[in-house]
Structures are given as C-alpha cells and as structure tokens.
Tab-separated table of C-alpha atoms and ligand atoms in Angstrom:
chain	number	residue	atom	x	y	z
A	1	MET	CA	18.612	36.218	13.860
A	2	SER	CA	16.908	39.056	12.015
A	3	VAL	CA	12.964	39.958	13.390
A	4	ARG	CA	10.497	39.503	10.548
A	5	THR	CA	8.353	42.659	10.545
A	6	SER	CA	4.543	43.352	10.324
A	7	SER	CA	1.619	45.399	9.628
A	8	PHE	CA	0.168	44.125	12.498
A	9	SER	CA	1.137	44.568	16.758
A	10	LYS	CA	2.635	41.865	18.269
A	11	ALA	CA	-0.480	41.191	20.368
A	12	GLU	CA	-2.985	41.346	16.994
A	13	LEU	CA	-0.435	38.617	15.784
A	14	GLU	CA	-0.351	36.842	19.311
A	15	GLN	CA	-4.237	36.415	18.784
A	16	MET	CA	-3.804	35.278	15.751
A	17	SER	CA	-2.324	32.666	16.605
A	18	ALA	CA	-4.316	31.686	19.213
A	19	SER	CA	-6.985	31.804	17.077
A	20	VAL	CA	-6.050	28.310	14.750
A	21	PRO	CA	-6.658	25.610	16.582
A	22	PHE	CA	-4.156	23.073	15.212
A	23	TRP	CA	-1.030	24.345	13.815
A	24	PHE	CA	1.575	21.870	11.667
A	25	HIS	CA	4.307	24.061	10.927
A	26	SER	CA	5.795	26.435	12.937
A	27	ASN	CA	5.654	29.721	11.435
A	28	ASP	CA	6.980	32.955	11.884
A	29	LEU	CA	4.263	35.692	11.997
A	30	GLY	CA	6.232	38.603	12.454
A	31	GLU	CA	7.520	40.858	15.662
A	32	GLY	CA	8.661	37.877	17.221
A	33	VAL	CA	5.485	36.075	17.307
A	34	VAL	CA	5.958	32.367	16.243
A	35	THR	CA	3.180	29.767	16.226
A	36	PRO	CA	3.386	26.931	17.852
A	37	GLY	CA	3.664	23.564	15.468
A	38	VAL	CA	3.799	19.694	15.493
A	39	LYS	CA	6.855	20.827	13.383
A	40	SER	CA	8.584	23.074	15.760
A	41	ALA	CA	10.690	25.843	14.519
A	42	ALA	CA	14.257	24.258	15.358
A	43	GLN	CA	12.726	21.058	13.006
A	44	LEU	CA	11.337	23.062	10.240
A	45	GLU	CA	15.088	24.952	10.165
A	46	LYS	CA	17.013	21.490	10.231
A	47	GLU	CA	14.714	20.376	7.004
A	48	VAL	CA	15.036	23.268	4.879
A	49	ALA	CA	19.138	22.859	5.478
A	50	SER	CA	18.835	19.214	4.090
A	51	PHE	CA	16.765	20.181	1.411
A	52	HIS	CA	19.935	22.061	-0.200
A	53	LEU	CA	17.516	24.325	-1.847
A	54	PRO	CA	18.664	26.049	-4.929
A	55	ASP	CA	18.645	29.730	-5.530
A	56	MET	CA	15.031	30.897	-5.796
A	57	THR	CA	15.848	34.473	-7.441
A	58	GLY	CA	13.295	34.656	-9.521
A	59	LYS	CA	11.971	31.397	-9.907
A	60	THR	CA	8.092	30.017	-9.972
A	61	VAL	CA	7.362	27.281	-7.255
A	62	LEU	CA	4.906	24.947	-6.567
A	63	ASP	CA	4.415	23.643	-2.987
A	64	ILE	CA	2.093	20.836	-3.474
A	65	ASN	CA	0.992	19.275	-0.544
A	66	ALA	CA	1.749	22.840	1.268
A	67	TRP	CA	-0.660	22.419	4.681
A	68	ASP	CA	0.945	25.665	6.677
A	69	GLY	CA	2.420	26.716	3.916
A	70	PHE	CA	5.755	26.990	5.479
A	71	TYR	CA	8.275	26.147	2.769
A	72	SER	CA	5.933	28.098	0.137
A	73	PHE	CA	6.819	31.256	2.719
A	74	GLU	CA	10.353	30.570	2.959
A	75	ALA	CA	10.706	30.261	-1.166
A	76	GLU	CA	8.861	33.607	-1.229
A	77	ARG	CA	11.085	35.214	1.690
A	78	ARG	CA	14.226	33.547	-0.521
A	79	GLY	CA	12.940	35.968	-3.668
A	80	ALA	CA	11.261	33.548	-5.555
A	81	ARG	CA	9.097	35.708	-8.415
A	82	ARG	CA	5.685	33.699	-8.140
A	83	VAL	CA	4.629	31.147	-5.595
A	84	VAL	CA	1.718	28.546	-5.376
A	85	ALA	CA	0.562	26.846	-2.824
A	86	LEU	CA	-1.634	23.947	-3.382
A	87	ASP	CA	-3.229	21.108	-1.358
A	88	LYS	CA	-6.790	19.528	0.238
A	89	MET	CA	-6.522	16.902	1.860
A	90	MET	CA	-5.418	18.709	5.171
A	91	TRP	CA	-7.490	21.862	4.174
A	92	ALA	CA	-10.410	19.994	4.601
A	93	MET	CA	-9.871	18.808	7.761
A	94	ASP	CA	-11.132	19.603	11.361
A	95	LEU	CA	-8.015	19.064	12.615
A	96	GLY	CA	-8.840	19.808	16.437
A	97	LYS	CA	-11.806	17.465	16.240
A	98	TRP	CA	-9.477	14.836	14.105
A	99	ASN	CA	-6.909	14.985	16.638
A	100	ARG	CA	-8.985	13.907	19.812
A	101	TYR	CA	-10.437	11.434	17.257
A	102	TRP	CA	-6.849	10.218	16.622
A	103	LEU	CA	-5.871	10.111	20.109
A	104	GLU	CA	-9.240	7.894	20.976
A	105	CYS	CA	-7.762	5.421	18.150
A	106	LYS	CA	-4.679	5.257	19.712
A	107	GLU	CA	-5.949	4.637	23.291
A	108	SER	CA	-7.877	1.469	21.912
A	109	GLY	CA	-5.781	0.365	19.831
A	110	LYS	CA	-8.185	0.766	16.746
A	111	PRO	CA	-6.533	1.961	13.394
A	112	PRO	CA	-7.964	5.465	12.532
A	113	SER	CA	-10.307	5.717	9.232
A	114	ALA	CA	-9.530	7.551	6.212
A	115	PHE	CA	-9.641	11.257	6.379
A	116	GLN	CA	-12.612	11.500	3.584
A	117	ASP	CA	-14.354	8.706	5.266
A	118	THR	CA	-14.322	10.909	8.904
A	119	PRO	CA	-17.137	13.252	9.640
A	120	PHE	CA	-14.196	15.707	10.161
A	121	TRP	CA	-13.649	16.256	6.797
A	122	ASP	CA	-15.339	19.498	5.094
A	123	PRO	CA	-13.941	20.470	1.604
A	124	SER	CA	-17.129	23.119	1.288
A	125	SER	CA	-15.396	25.420	4.085
A	126	LEU	CA	-11.553	24.331	4.695
A	127	PRO	CA	-11.461	24.580	8.461
A	128	GLY	CA	-7.973	23.356	8.280
A	129	LYS	CA	-6.839	26.276	5.995
A	130	LEU	CA	-6.815	28.145	8.604
A	131	GLY	CA	-3.248	28.105	9.546
A	132	PHE	CA	-2.169	28.820	6.134
A	133	ASP	CA	-4.579	31.659	5.745
A	134	THR	CA	-3.492	33.174	8.813
A	135	ALA	CA	0.054	33.310	8.148
A	136	HIS	CA	-0.554	34.196	4.775
A	137	LEU	CA	-2.477	37.417	6.291
A	138	ALA	CA	0.069	38.109	8.817
A	139	MET	CA	2.936	37.883	6.340
A	140	ASP	CA	1.528	40.074	3.763
A	141	SER	CA	2.472	37.683	1.668
A	142	ARG	CA	1.687	36.865	-2.558
A	143	VAL	CA	1.853	33.298	-2.593
A	144	ASP	CA	-0.945	32.066	-4.484
A	145	ASN	CA	-3.184	29.012	-3.069
A	146	ILE	CA	-4.900	26.294	-5.107
A	147	VAL	CA	-7.203	24.444	-3.582
A	148	ASP	CA	-7.137	20.466	-5.118
A	149	ASP	CA	-6.211	17.210	-4.589
A	150	PHE	CA	-2.780	17.147	-6.802
A	151	MET	CA	-3.889	13.051	-7.405
A	152	GLN	CA	-7.272	13.931	-8.885
A	153	MET	CA	-6.943	17.269	-10.663
A	154	ASP	CA	-6.040	17.797	-14.121
A	155	THR	CA	-2.599	19.147	-13.808
A	156	SER	CA	-1.474	20.500	-17.123
A	157	THR	CA	-3.955	23.428	-15.859
A	158	LEU	CA	-1.126	24.275	-13.386
A	159	GLY	CA	1.438	24.525	-16.234
A	160	GLN	CA	5.453	23.882	-15.248
A	161	PHE	CA	7.604	25.608	-12.751
A	162	ASP	CA	11.040	26.136	-12.183
A	163	VAL	CA	11.365	24.479	-8.650
A	164	VAL	CA	8.523	22.294	-7.552
A	165	PHE	CA	8.059	20.856	-3.657
A	166	PHE	CA	6.984	17.473	-3.359
A	167	LEU	CA	7.667	17.414	0.508
A	168	GLY	CA	7.020	14.936	3.192
A	169	SER	CA	4.022	13.359	0.581
A	170	LEU	CA	5.317	10.414	-1.470
A	171	TYR	CA	4.352	7.991	1.327
A	172	HIS	CA	0.890	8.963	1.623
A	173	MET	CA	0.738	8.077	-1.975
A	174	ARG	CA	-1.352	4.960	-2.942
A	175	ASN	CA	0.130	5.181	-6.405
A	176	PRO	CA	3.732	6.511	-5.690
A	177	VAL	CA	4.603	5.863	-9.548
A	178	GLU	CA	1.685	7.880	-10.740
A	179	ALA	CA	2.391	10.388	-8.519
A	180	MET	CA	5.584	11.376	-9.618
A	181	LEU	CA	4.552	11.129	-13.416
A	182	ARG	CA	2.395	14.335	-12.101
A	183	VAL	CA	5.139	15.893	-9.945
A	184	SER	CA	7.694	15.196	-13.459
A	185	SER	CA	4.556	16.857	-15.424
A	186	VAL	CA	4.596	20.209	-13.493
A	187	THR	CA	8.681	20.430	-13.386
A	188	LYS	CA	10.440	22.622	-15.649
A	189	GLY	CA	13.662	22.652	-14.253
A	190	MET	CA	13.921	20.440	-10.663
A	191	ALA	CA	11.884	18.679	-8.038
A	192	ILE	CA	12.631	18.477	-4.504
A	193	ILE	CA	11.379	15.168	-3.462
A	194	GLU	CA	11.581	14.816	0.645
A	195	THR	CA	10.081	11.586	1.530
A	196	GLU	CA	9.841	8.900	4.223
A	197	ALA	CA	12.356	6.268	3.291
A	198	VAL	CA	13.649	2.845	3.948
A	199	ALA	CA	17.078	1.071	4.345
A	200	PHE	CA	16.758	-2.725	4.192
A	201	PRO	CA	21.068	-3.745	4.783
A	202	GLY	CA	22.445	-5.737	2.541
A	203	PHE	CA	19.636	-4.785	-0.340
A	204	GLU	CA	21.384	-1.664	-1.351
A	205	ASP	CA	21.411	-2.916	-5.274
A	206	ARG	CA	17.679	-3.566	-5.323
A	207	ALA	CA	15.074	-1.028	-5.473
A	208	VAL	CA	12.576	-2.294	-2.778
A	209	CYS	CA	9.564	-0.245	-1.510
A	210	GLU	CA	7.730	-1.268	2.180
A	211	PHE	CA	4.288	-1.647	2.003
A	212	PHE	CA	2.156	-0.412	5.137
A	213	PRO	CA	-1.361	-1.937	4.832
A	214	SER	CA	-2.850	-0.071	7.697
A	215	ASP	CA	-1.402	2.217	10.195
A	216	GLU	CA	1.994	0.364	11.006
A	217	LEU	CA	3.800	3.582	10.292
A	218	ASN	CA	3.443	6.193	12.649
A	219	GLY	CA	0.124	5.140	13.582
A	220	ASP	CA	-0.888	6.775	10.102
A	221	SER	CA	-3.328	5.063	8.171
A	222	SER	CA	-2.525	7.339	5.145
A	223	ASN	CA	1.069	6.276	4.857
A	224	TRP	CA	1.351	3.579	1.953
A	225	TRP	CA	5.451	3.409	0.891
A	226	ALA	CA	8.242	3.700	1.606
A	227	PRO	CA	10.936	3.414	-0.619
A	228	ASN	CA	15.006	2.328	-0.313
A	229	GLU	CA	17.181	4.839	-1.885
A	230	LYS	CA	17.335	2.866	-4.777
A	231	ALA	CA	13.503	2.605	-5.567
A	232	LEU	CA	13.650	6.209	-4.950
A	233	VAL	CA	15.804	7.082	-7.599
A	234	GLY	CA	14.221	4.445	-10.271
A	235	MET	CA	10.697	6.408	-9.866
A	236	CYS	CA	11.912	9.718	-10.294
A	237	HIS	CA	13.626	8.317	-13.409
A	238	ALA	CA	10.874	6.312	-14.796
A	239	ALA	CA	8.990	9.331	-14.320
A	240	GLY	CA	10.753	11.426	-17.125
A	241	PHE	CA	13.314	13.170	-14.796
A	242	ARG	CA	17.183	13.151	-16.366
A	243	GLU	CA	18.906	13.220	-13.522
A	244	VAL	CA	18.704	12.745	-9.999
A	245	ASP	CA	20.655	13.745	-6.994
A	246	VAL	CA	20.665	11.799	-3.467
A	247	MET	CA	21.078	15.024	-1.465
A	248	VAL	CA	20.059	12.707	1.961
A	249	GLY	CA	20.434	8.968	0.990
A	250	SER	CA	20.988	5.880	2.980
A	251	SER	CA	24.756	5.095	3.287
A	252	PRO	CA	25.656	1.587	4.120
A	253	LEU	CA	27.853	2.666	6.651
A	254	LEU	CA	25.213	4.573	8.647
A	255	THR	CA	22.592	1.638	8.257
A	256	THR	CA	25.290	-0.328	9.423
A	257	PHE	CA	25.986	1.594	12.074
A	258	SER	CA	22.660	2.100	13.139
A	259	ILE	CA	21.562	-1.591	13.421
A	260	ALA	CA	24.890	-2.692	14.906
A	261	ARG	CA	23.742	-2.509	18.331
A	262	GLY	CA	20.304	-4.094	18.012
A	263	ARG	CA	22.108	-6.796	16.292
A	264	SER	CA	24.660	-7.631	18.351
A	265	VAL	CA	22.110	-7.737	21.150
A	266	ALA	CA	19.705	-10.138	18.542
A	267	ARG	CA	23.131	-12.314	18.182
A	268	LYS	CA	23.631	-13.520	21.984
A	269	VAL	CA	20.049	-13.676	22.474
A	270	PHE	CA	19.383	-15.919	19.769
A	271	GLY	CA	22.523	-17.254	20.201
A	272	LYS	CA	21.666	-18.395	23.823
A	273	LEU	CA	18.499	-19.631	23.087
A	274	GLY	CA	20.602	-21.828	20.519
A	275	LEU	CA	17.718	-20.551	17.649
A	276	GLY	CA	20.792	-18.922	14.932
A	277	SER	CA	18.050	-19.207	12.122
A	278	ARG	CA	16.699	-16.213	13.698
A	279	LEU	CA	19.818	-14.535	12.817
A	280	ASP	CA	18.352	-13.501	9.305
A	281	TYR	CA	15.439	-12.309	10.563
A	282	ALA	CA	17.445	-9.914	12.960
A	283	GLU	CA	19.652	-8.873	10.419
A	284	SER	CA	17.321	-7.894	8.469
A	285	ARG	CA	16.060	-5.025	10.451
A	286	VAL	CA	15.589	-1.757	8.493
A	287	LEU	CA	16.541	1.839	9.044
A	288	ARG	CA	13.723	4.369	8.334
A	289	TYR	CA	14.864	8.225	7.654
A	290	ARG	CA	14.152	10.853	5.753
A	291	ALA	CA	15.791	10.804	1.807
A	292	VAL	CA	15.874	13.862	0.153
A	293	VAL	CA	16.592	14.050	-3.409
A	294	HIS	CA	16.739	16.699	-6.381
A	295	ALA	CA	15.067	15.599	-9.987
A	296	SER	CA	16.163	17.443	-12.668
A	297	LYS	CA	14.565	17.447	-15.982
B	1	SAM	C1	2.870	14.762	6.184
B	1	SAM	S1	1.906	16.704	5.297
B	1	SAM	C2	3.212	17.318	4.682
B	1	SAM	C3	3.336	18.704	4.368
B	1	SAM	C4	4.537	19.555	3.738
B	1	SAM	N1	4.259	19.253	2.414
B	1	SAM	C5	6.106	19.146	4.557
B	1	SAM	O1	6.463	18.223	4.377
B	1	SAM	O2	5.609	19.687	5.956
B	1	SAM	C6	0.909	15.766	4.298
B	1	SAM	C7	0.261	16.718	3.133
B	1	SAM	O3	0.034	15.787	1.995
B	1	SAM	C8	-1.061	16.037	1.541
B	1	SAM	N2	-2.167	15.201	1.361
B	1	SAM	C9	-2.412	14.584	-0.040
B	1	SAM	N3	-3.262	13.700	-0.224
B	1	SAM	C10	-3.084	13.013	0.910
B	1	SAM	C11	-3.160	11.378	1.464
B	1	SAM	N4	-3.792	10.497	0.679
B	1	SAM	N5	-3.158	11.426	2.500
B	1	SAM	C12	-2.896	12.152	3.607
B	1	SAM	N6	-2.028	13.554	2.977
B	1	SAM	C13	-2.044	14.087	1.932
B	1	SAM	C14	-1.955	16.538	3.087
B	1	SAM	O4	-2.774	17.703	3.151
B	1	SAM	C15	-0.396	17.442	3.521
B	1	SAM	O5	-0.969	18.592	3.385
C-alpha cells in the first residue's frame, strides 16, 4: 500500500489529528498518520468496495452529508475533476459534548433529543466541521464545501453532477421520498445510495419500510426509516431514476440462512410450550443490512 505524502511533517500531522475531539471517518492525513474514527480505515475500505464506484476520472461529484469527508477525498484521489462536500447537521454539532450526553442518555435509558434541540448544536461556529477542515488542509485537497441542509435548501443552486453520493443518509430522513426526489434533481449521471435496509422473509415482493418512532435503530433517534430492497428500488424510480442496479441487496437465500438458526431455536421453544401460533412472529424476524444501489438517469 502506498503512503500518502503531505506538505506537513509527521509530527505536525499527528498534532492535527489529535486536535480534533471526535472523528467519524478515519482519514489518512499522509506520512503514515491515520486519524481514529468511528468508522475505521478497514471498515471504510470495505464500504468503498461495496459501493462499486464507477470510473471517477474527470467527473463532477456531489457528496451529500459528507461529515469528515472520507468519500469526497476518495473521489478526488480517484481523479474527479470537481468534488463538492455538503453537510450541516453534524458540522454544527459539538461532537465531544454530544457524545458524552448520548452516553448519559444510554445509561439512564432516555432517548436522546434531536440534534438541533440540544445546546450542542451550533450552526454559527460549526464545531463538528473541524475534522473535515483538518483533513482537507492536511491533504492539500481541492474539494469544495457547502454548509447547508440538503432537505431545506434550494437544490437548484447546486446544479447537477455526474456522480452523486447519498451515503449513510436515507434512513435519517423523515421524508425519504422527498429526499430521493432531491437527490434525483442534482444527478446528471448516477447516484450511489447506501442505506440501512431490512429484509422481511416472505415479503420480498412487497415494497415495505420499517418505521422507527424513537431510538429503536442503534439507539439513535435520528433514524426514521429502513426500506426493504423493493421499496428502495421503487423510491429511486418514483424519484425519476430510469435505471436502478442493486449492488448490495438482500438475497432470499442470505436472509433465510441468517435467520435460520434463530428460527429453529424459536420453533423448539414455542413447540415445547405449545405456543405454535407464535411461530408466525418468530418467522417474521427481520434481517438488517446495508443496501447499495446505483440509480441512473
Ligand atoms: C451516518 S452519517 C453519514 C456520513 C457519511 N455520508 C457516511 O456515509 O459515512 C449521517 C450524515 O447525515 C447528515 N444529516 C443530515 N440530516 C440529518 C438528520 N436529519 N439526521 C441525522 N443526520 C443527518 C449528518 O450531518 C451526517 O453527516
């Protein structure tokens, strides 16, 4: 693996990495200095492979909800002509304080408040953008950034891009169909959508979404909806994408295999207790996974 070079010394880069209180993405700053991150370098490498990125050479790229910018920098590294990283929600959060608050909520069993309703949300000074800005400086990057809420802004001001990343975002949207219409409006070529998804064995032919009224999904009350594969593909078509290729989906075989062990245990237990009718419930267990689709105009 080649080592990214930087105009900063290794000691300077180490100091820059340590100056950021919370990294979501593990970013390679150069000279062998890799930041920590909720998403490790190994996980990010696996994710990028699952996206099946097209050739980025000379392309224009919009990375919606970019956070620490790992995928924006990856698009630049792969030869994109222009890359725009857009975000606001996490860039406005004081993430160190938020993290402590989130852990307290978890301990006390209280669902955390919405980001904007806490005292840690500060859109005037953007404390959560420090990671992106630090990586950008360290890498001497030309990635542009726009601070705005994708769901509130006038998307016509963005123009249209050859490739649009909508990664780790759809399940955070209160209105996923509206979100997909917006994604479609800024896409000239292909949108790559990666999202939390569900599979309901036996319901593969129905377009179904699971709704999370509170923090049921990963203890995070900013998660609202997880589509199954048919719903995700359907939303892309409803938003005006002509062609949708499922890069990571839920094969019925995988779903059945993944839940088979749980199902056989349930069958034994319910059988012994004479609660046969509960089998329906046991058999409707869901499989959660991260889906990836390419939606093209
Ligand atoms: C899970 S992170 C994904 C970051 C990055 N795209 C990735 O895949 O690693 C969700 C991103 O969506 C943005 N976002 C926008 N609206 C949001 C909302 N209502 N709730 C949570 N996150 C939201 C956050 O700022 C954050 O950057």
